[in-house]
C-alpha positions as CSV (number, residue, x, y, z in Angstrom):
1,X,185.1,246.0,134.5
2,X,181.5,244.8,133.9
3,X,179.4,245.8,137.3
4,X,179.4,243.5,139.7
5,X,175.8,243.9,141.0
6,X,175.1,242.8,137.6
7,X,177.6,239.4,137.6
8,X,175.7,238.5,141.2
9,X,172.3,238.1,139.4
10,X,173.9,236.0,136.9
11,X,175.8,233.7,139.5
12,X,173.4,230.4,139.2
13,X,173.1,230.7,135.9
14,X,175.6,228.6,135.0
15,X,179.1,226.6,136.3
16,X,182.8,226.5,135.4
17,X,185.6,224.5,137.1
18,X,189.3,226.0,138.2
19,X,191.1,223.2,138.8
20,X,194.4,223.8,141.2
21,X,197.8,222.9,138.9
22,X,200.5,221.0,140.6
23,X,202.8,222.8,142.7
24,X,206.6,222.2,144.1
25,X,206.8,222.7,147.9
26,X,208.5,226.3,149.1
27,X,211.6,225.5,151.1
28,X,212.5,228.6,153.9
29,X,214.3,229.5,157.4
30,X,213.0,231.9,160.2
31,X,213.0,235.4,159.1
32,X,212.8,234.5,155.2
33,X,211.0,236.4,152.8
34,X,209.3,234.1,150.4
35,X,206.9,234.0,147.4
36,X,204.5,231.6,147.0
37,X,202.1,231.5,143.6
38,X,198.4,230.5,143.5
39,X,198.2,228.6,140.1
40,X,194.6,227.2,138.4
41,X,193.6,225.9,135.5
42,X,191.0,227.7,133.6
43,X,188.5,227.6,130.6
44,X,187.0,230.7,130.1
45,X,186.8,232.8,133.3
46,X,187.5,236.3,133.0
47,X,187.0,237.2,136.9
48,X,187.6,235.3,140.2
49,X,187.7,236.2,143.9
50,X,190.2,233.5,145.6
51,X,190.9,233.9,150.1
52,X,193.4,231.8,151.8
53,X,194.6,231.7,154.9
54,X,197.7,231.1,156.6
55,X,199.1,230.4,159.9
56,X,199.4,233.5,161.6
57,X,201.7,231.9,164.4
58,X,204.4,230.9,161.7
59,X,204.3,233.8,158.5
60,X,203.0,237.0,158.3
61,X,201.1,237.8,154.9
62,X,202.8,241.2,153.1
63,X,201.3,241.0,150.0
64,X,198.8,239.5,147.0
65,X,199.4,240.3,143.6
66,X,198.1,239.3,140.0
67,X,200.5,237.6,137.6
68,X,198.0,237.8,134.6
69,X,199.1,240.4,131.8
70,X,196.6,243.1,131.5
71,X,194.7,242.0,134.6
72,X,194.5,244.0,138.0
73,X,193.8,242.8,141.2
74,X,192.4,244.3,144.4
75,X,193.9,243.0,148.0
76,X,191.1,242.6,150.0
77,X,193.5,242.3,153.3
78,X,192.9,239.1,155.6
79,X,194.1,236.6,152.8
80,X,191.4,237.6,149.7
81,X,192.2,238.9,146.6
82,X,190.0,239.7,143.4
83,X,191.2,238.9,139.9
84,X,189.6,240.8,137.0
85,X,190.2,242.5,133.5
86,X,188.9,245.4,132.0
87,X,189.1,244.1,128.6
88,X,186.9,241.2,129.3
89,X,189.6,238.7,128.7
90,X,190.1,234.7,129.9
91,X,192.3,233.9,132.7
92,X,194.1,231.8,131.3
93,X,196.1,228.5,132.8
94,X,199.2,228.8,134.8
95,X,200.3,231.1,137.5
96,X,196.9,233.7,138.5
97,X,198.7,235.5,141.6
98,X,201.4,235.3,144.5
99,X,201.2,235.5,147.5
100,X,204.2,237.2,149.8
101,X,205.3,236.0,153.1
102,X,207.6,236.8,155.8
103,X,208.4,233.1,158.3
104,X,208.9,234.5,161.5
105,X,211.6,234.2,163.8
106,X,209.8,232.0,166.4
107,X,208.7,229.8,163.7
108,X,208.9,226.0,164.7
109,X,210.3,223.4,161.7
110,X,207.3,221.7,159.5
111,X,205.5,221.7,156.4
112,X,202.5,224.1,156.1
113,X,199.5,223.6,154.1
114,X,197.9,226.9,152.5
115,X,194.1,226.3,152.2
116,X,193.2,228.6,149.1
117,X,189.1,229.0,148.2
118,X,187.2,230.6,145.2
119,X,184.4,232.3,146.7
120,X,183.5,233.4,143.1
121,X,184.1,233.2,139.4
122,X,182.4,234.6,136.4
123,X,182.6,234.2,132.3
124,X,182.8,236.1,129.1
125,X,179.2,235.5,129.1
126,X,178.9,236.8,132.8
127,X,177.8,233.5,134.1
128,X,179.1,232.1,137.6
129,X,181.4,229.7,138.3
130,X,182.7,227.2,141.2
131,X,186.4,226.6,141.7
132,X,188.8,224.8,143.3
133,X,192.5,226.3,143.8
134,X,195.8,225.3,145.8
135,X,198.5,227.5,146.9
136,X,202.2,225.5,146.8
137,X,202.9,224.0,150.8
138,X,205.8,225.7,152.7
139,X,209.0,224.2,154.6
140,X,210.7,225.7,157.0
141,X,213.7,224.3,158.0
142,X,214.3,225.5,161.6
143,X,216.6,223.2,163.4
144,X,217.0,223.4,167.0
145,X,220.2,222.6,169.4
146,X,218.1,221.8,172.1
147,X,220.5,223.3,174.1
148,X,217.4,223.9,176.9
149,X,215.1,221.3,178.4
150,X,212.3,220.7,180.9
151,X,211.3,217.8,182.7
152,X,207.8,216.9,182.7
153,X,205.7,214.5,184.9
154,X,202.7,213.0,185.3
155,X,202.0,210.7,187.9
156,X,200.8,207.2,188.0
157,X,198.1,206.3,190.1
158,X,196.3,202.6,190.8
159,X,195.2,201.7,187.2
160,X,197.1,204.3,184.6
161,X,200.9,204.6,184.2
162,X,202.5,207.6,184.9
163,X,205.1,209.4,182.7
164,X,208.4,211.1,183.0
165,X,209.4,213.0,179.1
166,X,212.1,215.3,178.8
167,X,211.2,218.1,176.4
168,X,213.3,221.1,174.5
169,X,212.2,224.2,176.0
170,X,212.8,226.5,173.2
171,X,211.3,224.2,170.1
172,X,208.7,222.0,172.1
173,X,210.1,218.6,170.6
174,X,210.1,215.6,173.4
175,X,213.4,214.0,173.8
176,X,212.5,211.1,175.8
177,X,210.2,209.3,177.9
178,X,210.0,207.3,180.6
179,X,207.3,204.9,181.5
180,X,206.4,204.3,185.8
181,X,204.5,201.7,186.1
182,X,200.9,201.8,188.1
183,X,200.8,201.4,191.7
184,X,197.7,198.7,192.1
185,X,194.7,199.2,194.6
186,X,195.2,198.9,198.3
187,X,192.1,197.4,199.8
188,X,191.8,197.6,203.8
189,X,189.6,196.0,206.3
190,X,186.0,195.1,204.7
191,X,182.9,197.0,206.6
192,X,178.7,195.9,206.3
193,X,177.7,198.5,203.4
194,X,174.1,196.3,202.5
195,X,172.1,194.3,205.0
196,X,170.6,191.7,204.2
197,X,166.3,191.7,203.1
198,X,164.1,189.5,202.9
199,X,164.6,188.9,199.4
200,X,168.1,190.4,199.0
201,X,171.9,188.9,200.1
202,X,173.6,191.3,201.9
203,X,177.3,192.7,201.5
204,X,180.5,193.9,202.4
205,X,182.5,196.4,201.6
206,X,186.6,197.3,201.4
207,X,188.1,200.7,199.9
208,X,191.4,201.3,198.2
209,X,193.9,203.5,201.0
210,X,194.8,205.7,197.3
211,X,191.7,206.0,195.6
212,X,187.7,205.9,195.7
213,X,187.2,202.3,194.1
214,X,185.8,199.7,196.2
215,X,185.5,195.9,196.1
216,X,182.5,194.1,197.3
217,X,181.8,191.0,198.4
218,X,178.3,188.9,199.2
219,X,178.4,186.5,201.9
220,X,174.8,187.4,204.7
221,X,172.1,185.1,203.2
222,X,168.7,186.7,203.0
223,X,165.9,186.9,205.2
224,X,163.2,185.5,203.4
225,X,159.2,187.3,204.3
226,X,157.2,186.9,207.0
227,X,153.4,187.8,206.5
228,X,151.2,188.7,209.6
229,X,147.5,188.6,209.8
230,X,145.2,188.4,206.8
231,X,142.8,191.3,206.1
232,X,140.1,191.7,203.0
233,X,141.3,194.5,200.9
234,X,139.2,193.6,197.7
235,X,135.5,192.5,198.5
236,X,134.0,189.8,196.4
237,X,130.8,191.0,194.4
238,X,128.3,188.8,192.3
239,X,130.2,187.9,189.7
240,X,134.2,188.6,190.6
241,X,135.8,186.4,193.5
242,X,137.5,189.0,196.5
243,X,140.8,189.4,197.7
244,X,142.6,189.3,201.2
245,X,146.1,190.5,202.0
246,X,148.5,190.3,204.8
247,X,152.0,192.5,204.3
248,X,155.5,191.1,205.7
249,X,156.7,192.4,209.1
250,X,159.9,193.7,207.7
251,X,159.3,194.9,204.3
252,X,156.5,196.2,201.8
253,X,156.5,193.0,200.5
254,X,152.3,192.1,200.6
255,X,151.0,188.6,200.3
256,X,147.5,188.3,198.0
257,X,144.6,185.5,198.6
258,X,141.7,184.7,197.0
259,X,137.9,185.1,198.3
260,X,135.2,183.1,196.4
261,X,132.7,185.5,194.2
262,X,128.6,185.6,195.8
263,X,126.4,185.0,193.5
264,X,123.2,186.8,192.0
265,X,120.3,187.0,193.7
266,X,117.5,187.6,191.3
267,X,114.7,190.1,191.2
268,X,111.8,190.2,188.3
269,X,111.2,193.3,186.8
270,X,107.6,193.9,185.9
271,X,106.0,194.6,182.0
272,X,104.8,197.6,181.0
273,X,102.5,198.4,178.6
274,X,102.9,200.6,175.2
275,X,101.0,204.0,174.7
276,X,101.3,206.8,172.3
277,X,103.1,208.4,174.1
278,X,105.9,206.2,175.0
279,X,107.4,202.7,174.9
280,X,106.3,199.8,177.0
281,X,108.7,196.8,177.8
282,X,108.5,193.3,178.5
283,X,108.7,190.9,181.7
284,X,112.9,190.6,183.0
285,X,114.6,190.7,186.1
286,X,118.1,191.8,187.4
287,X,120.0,191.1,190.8
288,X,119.3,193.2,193.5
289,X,122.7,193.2,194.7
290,X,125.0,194.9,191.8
291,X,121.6,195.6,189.5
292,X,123.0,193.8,186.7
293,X,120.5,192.8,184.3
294,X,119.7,189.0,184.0
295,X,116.9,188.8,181.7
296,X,117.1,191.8,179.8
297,X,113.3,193.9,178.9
298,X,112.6,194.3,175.4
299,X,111.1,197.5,174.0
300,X,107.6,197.7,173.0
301,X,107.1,200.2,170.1
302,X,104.8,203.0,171.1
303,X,101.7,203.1,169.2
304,X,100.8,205.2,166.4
305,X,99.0,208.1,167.2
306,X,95.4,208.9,164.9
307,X,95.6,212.4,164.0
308,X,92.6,214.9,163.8
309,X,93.3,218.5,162.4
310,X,92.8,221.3,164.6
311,X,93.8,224.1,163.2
312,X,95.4,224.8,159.8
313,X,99.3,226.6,159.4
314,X,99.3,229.2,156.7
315,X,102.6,230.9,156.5
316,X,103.2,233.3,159.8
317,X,100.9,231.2,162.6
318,X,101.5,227.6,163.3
319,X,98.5,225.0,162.8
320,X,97.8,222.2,165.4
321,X,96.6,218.9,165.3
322,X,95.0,216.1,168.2
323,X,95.4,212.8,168.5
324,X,92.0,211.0,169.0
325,X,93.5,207.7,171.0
326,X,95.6,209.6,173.6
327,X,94.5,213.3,173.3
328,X,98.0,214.3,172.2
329,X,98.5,218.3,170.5
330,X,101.4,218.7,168.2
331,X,102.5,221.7,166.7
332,X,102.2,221.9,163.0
333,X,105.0,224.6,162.0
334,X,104.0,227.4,159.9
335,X,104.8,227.3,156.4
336,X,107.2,230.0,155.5
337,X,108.5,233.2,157.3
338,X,106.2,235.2,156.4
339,X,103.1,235.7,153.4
340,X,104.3,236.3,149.7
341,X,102.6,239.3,148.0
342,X,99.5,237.6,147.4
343,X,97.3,237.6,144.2
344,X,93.8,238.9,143.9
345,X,90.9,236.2,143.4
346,X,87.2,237.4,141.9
347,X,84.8,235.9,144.9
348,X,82.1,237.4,143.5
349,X,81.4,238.9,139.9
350,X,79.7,242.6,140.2
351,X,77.0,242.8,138.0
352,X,74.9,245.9,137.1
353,X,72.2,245.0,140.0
354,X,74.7,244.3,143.0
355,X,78.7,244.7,143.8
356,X,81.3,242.0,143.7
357,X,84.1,241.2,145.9
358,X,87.6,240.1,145.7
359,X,90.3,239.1,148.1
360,X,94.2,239.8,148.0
361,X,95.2,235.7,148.9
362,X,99.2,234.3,150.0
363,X,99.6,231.8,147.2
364,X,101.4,229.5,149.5
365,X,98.5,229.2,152.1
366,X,95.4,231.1,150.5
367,X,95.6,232.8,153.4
368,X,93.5,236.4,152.5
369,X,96.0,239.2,152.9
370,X,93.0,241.8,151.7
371,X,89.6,242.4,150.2
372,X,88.2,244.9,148.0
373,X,84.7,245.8,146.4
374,X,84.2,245.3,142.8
375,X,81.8,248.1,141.6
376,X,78.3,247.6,139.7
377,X,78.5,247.3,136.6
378,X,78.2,250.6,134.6
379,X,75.5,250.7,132.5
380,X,75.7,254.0,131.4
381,X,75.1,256.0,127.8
382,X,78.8,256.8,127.7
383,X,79.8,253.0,127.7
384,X,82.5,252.3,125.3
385,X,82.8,248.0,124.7
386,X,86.4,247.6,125.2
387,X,87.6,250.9,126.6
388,X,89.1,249.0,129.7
389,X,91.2,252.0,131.2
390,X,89.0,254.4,130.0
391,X,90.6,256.8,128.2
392,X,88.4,256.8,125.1
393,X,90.2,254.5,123.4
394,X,89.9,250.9,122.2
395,X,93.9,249.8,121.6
396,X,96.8,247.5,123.0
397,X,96.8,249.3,126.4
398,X,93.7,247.7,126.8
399,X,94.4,244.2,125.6
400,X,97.2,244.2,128.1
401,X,95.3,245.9,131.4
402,X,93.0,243.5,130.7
403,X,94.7,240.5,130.3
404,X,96.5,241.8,133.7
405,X,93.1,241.7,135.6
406,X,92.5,238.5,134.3
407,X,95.7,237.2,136.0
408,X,94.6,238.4,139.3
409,X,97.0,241.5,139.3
410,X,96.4,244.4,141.5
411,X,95.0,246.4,138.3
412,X,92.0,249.0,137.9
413,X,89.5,248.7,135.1
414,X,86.4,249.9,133.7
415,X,84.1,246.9,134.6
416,X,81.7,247.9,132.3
417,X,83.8,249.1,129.5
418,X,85.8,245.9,130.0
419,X,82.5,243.9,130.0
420,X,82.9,243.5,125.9
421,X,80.5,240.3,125.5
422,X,77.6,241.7,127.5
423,X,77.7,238.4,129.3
424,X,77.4,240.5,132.9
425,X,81.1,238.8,133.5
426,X,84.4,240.2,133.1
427,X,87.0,236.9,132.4
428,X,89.4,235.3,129.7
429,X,85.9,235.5,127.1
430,X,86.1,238.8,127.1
431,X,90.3,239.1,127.3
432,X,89.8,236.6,123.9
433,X,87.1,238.6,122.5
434,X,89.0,242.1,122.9
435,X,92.5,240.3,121.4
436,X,90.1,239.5,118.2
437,X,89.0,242.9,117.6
438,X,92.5,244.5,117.9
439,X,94.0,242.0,115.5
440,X,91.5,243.2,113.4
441,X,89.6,239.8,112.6
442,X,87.0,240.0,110.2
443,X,83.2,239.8,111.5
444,X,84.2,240.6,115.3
445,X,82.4,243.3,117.0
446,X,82.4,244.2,120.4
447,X,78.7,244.9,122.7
């Protein structure tokens, strides 16, 4: 037999119908042993679980067994037995199993219906399969004397009939009945159970002698309100008339009246005049009794203010600036979170009489981050035009410092080596002059 762990995995893959094959009702007496088969119709199962149950006050279950050639089956107990075949062959249609039963001796005369299920069913291919399956209904035949009987009553009250049935004590069956007719309601004297209101009739009341119901009956008119003295419970305003009330002397019941509304009385409101600093407004008024606005006041734009610069922001400090009109200082904010690396700027050229200077400046507000003295020139023998890190040589190394300190990066060179034009000036002449001669262009020579 294939594993079942294996046919589980496969159940939803696919669908097969048993269909139950008609079956001739099983005729027995208390204390018979009987057989009853389960027959389907199949296609190509080769396994199938099938439970049933039966009445356990009626049979007893003894046995399941499988009625296929070559098939086993395995009695689960509690009505379920499983169908298989180790050689993996179809179920085929007819007769699967049967099912043996003892009827037992208190077993009461009736036809019994054996619900039969297939919980599951697999194929060849070891796909599931649902199912439907019907095991043959049961008759037993147990006729009773009714040699002993019971009499059993049930009263009748005011509006249900009562009934008298005499039934056979040992197989429950009623062998006649015997309707008694309802007794009716006896009403008594009627007794004030609702007084009258003032907007309500009021009643009376009689109770059966034999059971809770009651009858009623309306016959006190009522009372109708009376209100006593007036008193203002909602005062009138400007606008909204007032209310008085008076409440009736024998109930909640509250009477409303009507009080006439006031009236403004108005009061101007004055203009004021616009600044740059805030807004003026025009001439209104309101009432001076529930402030509501009459005329309303219109805004007057402020004016502009004319700014002055007092101090500039750079990156780090914030700048200010004044306005002439009202003497107004904003705040100007600073530019960034802090200054960016900077880049150095030639102030002043050094020349072989007197120093220069540069200074180290933010690019984003020229603020000066640092300064630094540029050195005379050198006018030494030992001058070598072009030589700008002075090592002796006149190559690319020295195209490129160059062309660096010309960009205003934080480089050191030989001012005077570097100086290759003799102009006294170290800039993008010289840079042009020194690419030239290391490209080796004809008729360039360096001073």
């Amino acid at each position: 037999m294939k594993k079942l762990y294996v046919l589980l995995a496969l159940m939803l893959c696919a669908m097969m119908i048993f269909s139950a094959q008609a079956a001739e009702a099983v005729t027995a007496v208390p204390g018979d042993t009987i057989t009853v088969p389960i027959s389907v119709e199949s296609q190509d199962a080769c396994m199938a679980t099938l439970s049933f149950n039966v009445d356990t006050n009626v049979f007893e279950l003894k046995s399941v067994t499988s009625l296929i050639a070559g098939f086993g089956s395995v009695n689960g107990g509690n009505g379920r037995i499983t169908l298989y075949n180790g050689n993996i062959a179809e179920i085929v249609k007819g007769e699967v199993a049967e099912v043996t039963l003892v009827v037992k001796e208190t077993a009461k005369g009736g036809t019994y219906d054996i619900s039969v299920k297939v919980e599951e069913a697999w194929t060849l291919d070891e796909d599931y399969a649902t199912a439907t399956a019907k095991m043959a209904p049961i008759t037993v035949d147990a006729t009773c004397a009714h040699e002993n009987t019971e009499v059993n009553v049930v009263d009748a009250d005011c509006v249900n009939d009562g009934e008298k049935q005499t039934v056979c004590a040992d197989c429950g069956e009623v062998l006649e009945t015997e309707i008694i007719d309802k007794l009716g309601h006896d009403f008594g004297e009627y007794y004030l159970s609702k007084a009258a209101t003032c907007t309500e009739m009021g009643e009376e009341t009689s109770m059966c002698s034999r059971c809770e119901e009651k009858q009623v009956r309306v016959e006190i008119e009522a009372l109708g309100h009376s209100f006593g003295i007036y008193e203002e419970t909602v005062a009138a305003t400007c606008t909204e008339k007032g209310e008085e009330t008076a409440q009736c002397v024998r109930c909640d019941v509250e009477d409303v009246r009507e009080l006439p509304a006031l009236g403004h009385t108005e009061v101007k409101d004055e203009a004021v005049e616009a600044t740059c600093t805030q807004t003026g407004k025009t001439e209104g008024s309101h009432c001076s009794v529930c402030e509501v606005v009459l005329v309303a006041q219109e805004t007057i734009p402020m004016l502009e203010h004319e700014w002055k610069e007092g101090k500039p922001a750079n990156c780090t400090d914030e700048g200010i600036k004044i306005c002439e009109k009202c003497g107004s200082v904003e705040k100007i904010p600073a530019l960034g979170e802090a200054h960016d690396e900077g880049t150095w700027v030639v102030v002043t050229e050094a020349t072989e009489e007197a120093e220069g200077l540069k200074e180290l400046r933010c690019t984003v507000c020229g603020f000066v981050l640092d300064t630094e003295v540029i050195p005379k020139l050198d006018t030494g023998d030992d001058r070598l035009s072009g030589d700008v890190n002075g090592d002796g040589k006149v190559n690319g190394k020295d195209l490129l410092l160059l062309a660096q300190y010309n960009a205003e990066l934080p480089v050191e060179i030989n001012l005077s080596n570097s100086d290759v034009n003799a102009d006294g000036k170290v800039n993008g002449k010289d840079l042009l002059l020194l690419a030239q001669y290391n490209a080796e262009i004809p008729g360039i020579e360096l001073k």
